[in-house]
Amino acid sequence: MPAFSDYILYFDESGSPELTHVDPDYPLFVLAAVLVSKEDYLSRIVPAVQRLKFDFVGHDQIILHEIDIRKQDGDFLFLRRDQAVRLEFLSRVGLLVEEAPVEAIVAVIRKDSLKRQYVRPYDPYNIALQFCLEMAAQRLYWLGQEGREVAAVFERRGSREDAALELAFRRIVDGKTGLKIGAKNVAKVDALKRFLWTPRFVSKKSNSSGLQLADLLARRVGLSILRPDQPNRAFDTIRPKIAEGMLKCFP
């Protein structure tokens, strides 16, 4: 048996990484990585997510997807029927995220600025992924996980997109991207090579609690960057989960 890490990573995004058409209302791509101990995941996070679903819909076969909740669409049409239920549900979702024993690493790409600054910009997803993996490797090293196999879980986006992402992932952990992020790039590459990385691509239908948490985090961070002067209670509740240096805006 390989020596598995005591921790696992879940990734999800807010916004599109495409640079061809940039949405002027949300010109961001945000990639959030949730780092959590497997013990906490089993004993606290999964039960809390399941309890929320059972309490409000009577089963656990819904996906906590930020955009569906925000638009009150699909499985969340019930939020339109009763304001009191809607407010209670949103409060419980906020509490779920706030109390989740996780650490977050987040990269925010200002796509409009990226296009203006570079003639041939790097792919936003690859920039964000490299930052998140480099910072996760440093954290895992300090958590005593050196030499262990670390699973990184992503939601499937399509066979071609997943193949491209896996290739980018492999190049990043092997230190072969040529992309320099931060002044201590060499140290970050060395940290990446201290682990055996295993990317996993799963369907949204897998109903992963970790992926749902990452999804709920990503847009909260994006809005805090996009509208820094606007009060953002949702971001305030997750700010303690993002340690110094674990949030970066590019370029």
mmCIF file of C-alpha atoms in Angstrom:
data_model
loop_
_atom_site.group_PDB
_atom_site.id
_atom_site.type_symbol
_atom_site.label_atom_id
_atom_site.label_comp_id
_atom_site.label_asym_id
_atom_site.label_seq_id
_atom_site.Cartn_x
_atom_site.Cartn_y
_atom_site.Cartn_z
ATOM 1 C CA MET A 1 0.000 0.000 0.000
ATOM 2 C CA PRO A 2 1.327 3.486 -0.815
ATOM 3 C CA ALA A 3 1.642 5.990 1.991
ATOM 4 C CA PHE A 4 -1.421 8.142 1.477
ATOM 5 C CA SER A 5 -1.461 11.698 2.741
ATOM 6 C CA ASP A 6 -3.617 12.535 5.744
ATOM 7 C CA TYR A 7 -4.943 15.429 3.650
ATOM 8 C CA ILE A 8 -6.838 15.813 0.392
ATOM 9 C CA LEU A 9 -7.347 18.716 -2.027
ATOM 10 C CA TYR A 10 -10.587 19.697 -3.760
ATOM 11 C CA PHE A 11 -10.615 22.250 -6.585
ATOM 12 C CA ASP A 12 -13.423 24.279 -8.104
ATOM 13 C CA GLU A 13 -13.717 27.532 -9.992
ATOM 14 C CA SER A 14 -15.823 30.620 -10.468
ATOM 15 C CA GLY A 15 -16.005 32.245 -13.883
ATOM 16 C CA SER A 16 -14.587 30.966 -17.146
ATOM 17 C CA PRO A 17 -10.871 30.622 -17.943
ATOM 18 C CA GLU A 18 -11.561 31.589 -21.575
ATOM 19 C CA LEU A 19 -9.905 34.797 -22.741
ATOM 20 C CA THR A 20 -11.734 35.172 -26.055
ATOM 21 C CA HIS A 21 -14.801 36.800 -24.529
ATOM 22 C CA VAL A 22 -14.424 38.497 -21.162
ATOM 23 C CA ASP A 23 -17.613 39.208 -19.232
ATOM 24 C CA PRO A 24 -17.423 42.904 -18.245
ATOM 25 C CA ASP A 25 -19.586 42.223 -15.188
ATOM 26 C CA TYR A 26 -17.350 39.430 -13.925
ATOM 27 C CA PRO A 27 -13.971 39.598 -15.727
ATOM 28 C CA LEU A 28 -12.447 37.063 -13.349
ATOM 29 C CA PHE A 29 -11.390 33.471 -13.233
ATOM 30 C CA VAL A 30 -11.131 32.178 -9.676
ATOM 31 C CA LEU A 31 -9.680 28.802 -8.729
ATOM 32 C CA ALA A 32 -10.206 27.701 -5.139
ATOM 33 C CA ALA A 33 -8.376 24.777 -3.577
ATOM 34 C CA VAL A 34 -9.739 23.372 -0.333
ATOM 35 C CA LEU A 35 -7.193 21.513 1.786
ATOM 36 C CA VAL A 36 -8.724 19.325 4.477
ATOM 37 C CA SER A 37 -7.642 16.505 6.720
ATOM 38 C CA LYS A 38 -9.371 13.244 5.853
ATOM 39 C CA GLU A 39 -10.307 12.752 9.497
ATOM 40 C CA ASP A 40 -12.132 16.093 9.596
ATOM 41 C CA TYR A 41 -13.692 15.378 6.234
ATOM 42 C CA LEU A 42 -15.149 12.079 7.417
ATOM 43 C CA SER A 43 -16.193 13.115 10.895
ATOM 44 C CA ARG A 44 -17.336 16.719 10.404
ATOM 45 C CA ILE A 45 -17.708 17.941 6.833
ATOM 46 C CA VAL A 46 -19.626 15.095 5.217
ATOM 47 C CA PRO A 47 -22.108 14.779 8.123
ATOM 48 C CA ALA A 48 -22.690 18.562 8.124
ATOM 49 C CA VAL A 49 -23.359 18.653 4.377
ATOM 50 C CA GLN A 50 -25.685 15.657 4.586
ATOM 51 C CA ARG A 51 -27.574 17.125 7.542
ATOM 52 C CA LEU A 52 -28.173 20.372 5.661
ATOM 53 C CA LYS A 53 -29.620 18.515 2.685
ATOM 54 C CA PHE A 54 -31.827 16.208 4.752
ATOM 55 C CA ASP A 55 -33.165 19.154 6.750
ATOM 56 C CA PHE A 56 -34.222 21.186 3.716
ATOM 57 C CA VAL A 57 -35.104 18.724 0.947
ATOM 58 C CA GLY A 58 -35.485 15.398 2.752
ATOM 59 C CA HIS A 59 -32.730 13.604 0.824
ATOM 60 C CA ASP A 60 -29.071 14.011 -0.100
ATOM 61 C CA GLN A 61 -29.339 13.855 -3.891
ATOM 62 C CA ILE A 62 -28.880 17.557 -4.571
ATOM 63 C CA ILE A 63 -25.620 19.333 -5.346
ATOM 64 C CA LEU A 64 -24.807 22.533 -3.475
ATOM 65 C CA HIS A 65 -23.923 24.541 -6.574
ATOM 66 C CA GLU A 66 -23.423 28.263 -5.954
ATOM 67 C CA ILE A 67 -24.918 29.488 -9.219
ATOM 68 C CA ASP A 68 -28.056 27.333 -8.839
ATOM 69 C CA ILE A 69 -28.530 28.502 -5.258
ATOM 70 C CA ARG A 70 -28.021 32.139 -6.277
ATOM 71 C CA LYS A 71 -30.487 31.890 -9.176
ATOM 72 C CA GLN A 72 -32.860 29.639 -7.203
ATOM 73 C CA ASP A 73 -32.835 27.245 -10.140
ATOM 74 C CA GLY A 74 -33.135 23.502 -10.633
ATOM 75 C CA ASP A 75 -33.183 21.691 -7.311
ATOM 76 C CA PHE A 76 -33.347 25.053 -5.537
ATOM 77 C CA LEU A 77 -36.670 26.234 -6.922
ATOM 78 C CA PHE A 78 -38.077 25.617 -3.446
ATOM 79 C CA LEU A 79 -36.217 28.761 -2.311
ATOM 80 C CA ARG A 80 -38.659 30.901 -4.342
ATOM 81 C CA ARG A 81 -41.725 29.694 -2.495
ATOM 82 C CA ASP A 82 -41.064 30.860 1.050
ATOM 83 C CA GLN A 83 -38.863 33.751 2.082
ATOM 84 C CA ALA A 84 -38.385 32.421 5.603
ATOM 85 C CA VAL A 85 -37.187 29.058 4.267
ATOM 86 C CA ARG A 86 -34.895 30.808 1.798
ATOM 87 C CA LEU A 87 -33.300 32.964 4.471
ATOM 88 C CA GLU A 88 -32.859 30.008 6.817
ATOM 89 C CA PHE A 89 -31.312 27.896 4.055
ATOM 90 C CA LEU A 90 -28.859 30.646 3.040
ATOM 91 C CA SER A 91 -27.956 31.157 6.682
ATOM 92 C CA ARG A 92 -27.274 27.447 7.127
ATOM 93 C CA VAL A 93 -25.159 27.311 3.962
ATOM 94 C CA GLY A 94 -23.142 30.260 5.227
ATOM 95 C CA LEU A 95 -22.699 28.570 8.597
ATOM 96 C CA LEU A 96 -21.652 25.333 6.899
ATOM 97 C CA VAL A 97 -18.882 27.131 5.023
ATOM 98 C CA GLU A 98 -17.855 29.198 8.036
ATOM 99 C CA GLU A 99 -17.552 26.200 10.367
ATOM 100 C CA ALA A 100 -15.920 23.813 7.887
ATOM 101 C CA PRO A 101 -12.465 22.838 9.237
ATOM 102 C CA VAL A 102 -10.628 23.540 5.985
ATOM 103 C CA GLU A 103 -7.832 25.714 4.655
ATOM 104 C CA ALA A 104 -8.311 27.558 1.375
ATOM 105 C CA ILE A 105 -5.813 28.519 -1.309
ATOM 106 C CA VAL A 106 -7.214 30.828 -3.958
ATOM 107 C CA ALA A 107 -5.923 32.327 -7.196
ATOM 108 C CA VAL A 108 -7.838 35.135 -8.892
ATOM 109 C CA ILE A 109 -7.081 36.004 -12.505
ATOM 110 C CA ARG A 110 -8.124 39.440 -13.770
ATOM 111 C CA LYS A 111 -8.662 38.374 -17.367
ATOM 112 C CA ASP A 112 -9.152 41.924 -18.640
ATOM 113 C CA SER A 113 -5.822 43.017 -17.119
ATOM 114 C CA LEU A 114 -4.091 39.845 -18.290
ATOM 115 C CA LYS A 115 -5.099 40.517 -21.909
ATOM 116 C CA ARG A 116 -3.981 44.136 -21.736
ATOM 117 C CA GLN A 117 -0.636 43.348 -20.164
ATOM 118 C CA TYR A 118 0.479 40.416 -22.317
ATOM 119 C CA VAL A 119 0.367 39.832 -26.070
ATOM 120 C CA ARG A 120 0.311 36.072 -25.540
ATOM 121 C CA PRO A 121 -0.892 35.502 -21.985
ATOM 122 C CA TYR A 122 -0.628 32.165 -20.246
ATOM 123 C CA ASP A 123 -3.827 30.187 -19.821
ATOM 124 C CA PRO A 124 -5.653 31.544 -16.742
ATOM 125 C CA TYR A 125 -6.420 28.052 -15.459
ATOM 126 C CA ASN A 126 -2.772 27.042 -15.652
ATOM 127 C CA ILE A 127 -1.602 30.175 -13.825
ATOM 128 C CA ALA A 128 -4.151 29.632 -11.075
ATOM 129 C CA LEU A 129 -3.461 25.913 -10.799
ATOM 130 C CA GLN A 130 0.282 26.403 -10.500
ATOM 131 C CA PHE A 131 -0.149 28.925 -7.684
ATOM 132 C CA CYS A 132 -2.579 26.683 -5.798
ATOM 133 C CA LEU A 133 -0.414 23.580 -6.149
ATOM 134 C CA GLU A 134 2.779 25.371 -5.162
ATOM 135 C CA MET A 135 1.202 26.818 -2.037
ATOM 136 C CA ALA A 136 -0.516 23.518 -1.183
ATOM 137 C CA ALA A 137 2.846 21.729 -1.450
ATOM 138 C CA GLN A 138 4.452 24.135 0.988
ATOM 139 C CA ARG A 139 1.598 23.709 3.442
ATOM 140 C CA LEU A 140 1.620 19.924 3.133
ATOM 141 C CA TYR A 141 5.356 19.886 3.767
ATOM 142 C CA TRP A 142 4.886 21.772 7.044
ATOM 143 C CA LEU A 143 2.077 19.365 7.931
ATOM 144 C CA GLY A 144 4.549 16.487 7.772
ATOM 145 C CA GLN A 145 3.223 14.867 4.593
ATOM 146 C CA GLU A 146 6.497 14.664 2.642
ATOM 147 C CA GLY A 147 6.812 11.574 0.440
ATOM 148 C CA ARG A 148 3.117 10.726 0.571
ATOM 149 C CA GLU A 149 0.544 10.396 -2.184
ATOM 150 C CA VAL A 150 -1.738 13.434 -2.381
ATOM 151 C CA ALA A 151 -5.043 13.254 -4.233
ATOM 152 C CA ALA A 152 -6.250 16.412 -5.994
ATOM 153 C CA VAL A 153 -9.925 16.194 -6.963
ATOM 154 C CA PHE A 154 -11.437 18.149 -9.858
ATOM 155 C CA GLU A 155 -14.893 18.206 -11.385
ATOM 156 C CA ARG A 156 -14.984 16.889 -14.936
ATOM 157 C CA ARG A 157 -15.422 19.564 -17.605
ATOM 158 C CA GLY A 158 -15.218 17.378 -20.718
ATOM 159 C CA SER A 159 -12.751 14.826 -22.093
ATOM 160 C CA ARG A 160 -10.645 17.344 -24.021
ATOM 161 C CA GLU A 161 -10.584 19.883 -21.170
ATOM 162 C CA ASP A 162 -9.754 17.202 -18.607
ATOM 163 C CA ALA A 163 -6.897 15.843 -20.728
ATOM 164 C CA ALA A 164 -5.451 19.339 -21.123
ATOM 165 C CA LEU A 165 -5.782 19.995 -17.399
ATOM 166 C CA GLU A 166 -4.098 16.727 -16.472
ATOM 167 C CA LEU A 167 -1.198 17.539 -18.803
ATOM 168 C CA ALA A 168 -0.860 20.990 -17.224
ATOM 169 C CA PHE A 169 -1.070 19.408 -13.767
ATOM 170 C CA ARG A 170 1.737 16.947 -14.566
ATOM 171 C CA ARG A 171 3.952 19.704 -15.987
ATOM 172 C CA ILE A 172 3.407 21.843 -12.907
ATOM 173 C CA VAL A 173 4.288 19.145 -10.370
ATOM 174 C CA ASP A 174 7.330 18.199 -12.486
ATOM 175 C CA GLY A 175 8.472 21.844 -12.571
ATOM 176 C CA LYS A 176 8.312 22.053 -16.369
ATOM 177 C CA THR A 177 5.948 24.952 -17.074
ATOM 178 C CA GLY A 178 8.525 27.722 -17.445
ATOM 179 C CA LEU A 179 6.084 29.960 -15.579
ATOM 180 C CA LYS A 180 7.564 31.941 -12.697
ATOM 181 C CA ILE A 181 5.162 32.755 -9.889
ATOM 182 C CA GLY A 182 6.691 34.780 -7.071
ATOM 183 C CA ALA A 183 10.284 35.366 -6.030
ATOM 184 C CA LYS A 184 10.719 31.956 -4.396
ATOM 185 C CA ASN A 185 9.847 29.901 -7.439
ATOM 186 C CA VAL A 186 12.727 27.426 -7.018
ATOM 187 C CA ALA A 187 11.709 26.623 -3.437
ATOM 188 C CA LYS A 188 8.128 26.084 -4.571
ATOM 189 C CA VAL A 189 9.179 23.663 -7.314
ATOM 190 C CA ASP A 190 11.299 21.736 -4.821
ATOM 191 C CA ALA A 191 8.299 21.494 -2.504
ATOM 192 C CA LEU A 192 6.119 20.103 -5.303
ATOM 193 C CA LYS A 193 8.612 17.313 -5.939
ATOM 194 C CA ARG A 194 8.383 16.122 -2.348
ATOM 195 C CA PHE A 195 5.016 14.441 -3.000
ATOM 196 C CA LEU A 196 3.389 11.908 -5.278
ATOM 197 C CA TRP A 197 0.492 13.781 -6.872
ATOM 198 C CA THR A 198 -2.625 12.032 -8.124
ATOM 199 C CA PRO A 199 -5.222 14.116 -9.997
ATOM 200 C CA ARG A 200 -8.762 12.729 -9.982
ATOM 201 C CA PHE A 201 -11.503 13.940 -12.317
ATOM 202 C CA VAL A 202 -15.010 13.135 -11.146
ATOM 203 C CA SER A 203 -18.525 13.848 -12.319
ATOM 204 C CA LYS A 204 -20.583 16.471 -10.543
ATOM 205 C CA LYS A 205 -23.001 13.591 -9.910
ATOM 206 C CA SER A 206 -20.438 12.108 -7.531
ATOM 207 C CA ASN A 207 -21.954 14.527 -5.026
ATOM 208 C CA SER A 208 -18.585 15.228 -3.428
ATOM 209 C CA SER A 209 -18.877 17.342 -0.289
ATOM 210 C CA GLY A 210 -15.341 18.643 -0.856
ATOM 211 C CA LEU A 211 -16.072 19.854 -4.373
ATOM 212 C CA GLN A 212 -19.252 21.528 -3.184
ATOM 213 C CA LEU A 213 -17.348 23.401 -0.480
ATOM 214 C CA ALA A 214 -14.766 24.579 -3.014
ATOM 215 C CA ASP A 215 -17.581 25.763 -5.284
ATOM 216 C CA LEU A 216 -19.212 27.729 -2.461
ATOM 217 C CA LEU A 217 -15.909 29.416 -1.601
ATOM 218 C CA ALA A 218 -14.752 30.482 -5.056
ATOM 219 C CA ARG A 219 -17.282 33.183 -5.975
ATOM 220 C CA ARG A 220 -17.186 34.700 -2.485
ATOM 221 C CA VAL A 221 -13.499 35.406 -2.994
ATOM 222 C CA GLY A 222 -14.035 36.642 -6.554
ATOM 223 C CA LEU A 223 -16.605 39.220 -5.467
ATOM 224 C CA SER A 224 -14.303 40.476 -2.711
ATOM 225 C CA ILE A 225 -11.655 41.215 -5.369
ATOM 226 C CA LEU A 226 -14.084 42.646 -7.892
ATOM 227 C CA ARG A 227 -15.824 44.940 -5.388
ATOM 228 C CA PRO A 228 -13.283 45.574 -2.621
ATOM 229 C CA ASP A 229 -15.164 48.555 -1.177
ATOM 230 C CA GLN A 230 -18.482 46.733 -0.925
ATOM 231 C CA PRO A 231 -19.300 44.987 2.380
ATOM 232 C CA ASN A 232 -19.041 41.249 1.869
ATOM 233 C CA ARG A 233 -20.221 39.276 4.881
ATOM 234 C CA ALA A 234 -19.918 36.022 2.923
ATOM 235 C CA PHE A 235 -16.212 36.639 2.336
ATOM 236 C CA ASP A 236 -15.615 37.822 5.903
ATOM 237 C CA THR A 237 -16.710 34.407 7.193
ATOM 238 C CA ILE A 238 -14.139 32.551 5.098
ATOM 239 C CA ARG A 239 -11.244 35.001 5.358
ATOM 240 C CA PRO A 240 -9.792 33.193 8.423
ATOM 241 C CA LYS A 241 -9.458 30.035 6.310
ATOM 242 C CA ILE A 242 -7.077 31.788 3.904
ATOM 243 C CA ALA A 243 -3.671 32.119 5.524
ATOM 244 C CA GLU A 244 -1.239 34.885 4.635
ATOM 245 C CA GLY A 245 0.101 34.366 1.119
ATOM 246 C CA MET A 246 -2.591 31.845 0.205
ATOM 247 C CA LEU A 247 -4.638 34.322 -1.851
ATOM 248 C CA LYS A 248 -3.160 35.982 -4.919
ATOM 249 C CA CYS A 249 -4.555 38.118 -7.702
ATOM 250 C CA PHE A 250 -2.888 37.972 -11.145
ATOM 251 C CA PRO A 251 -1.492 39.894 -12.919
#
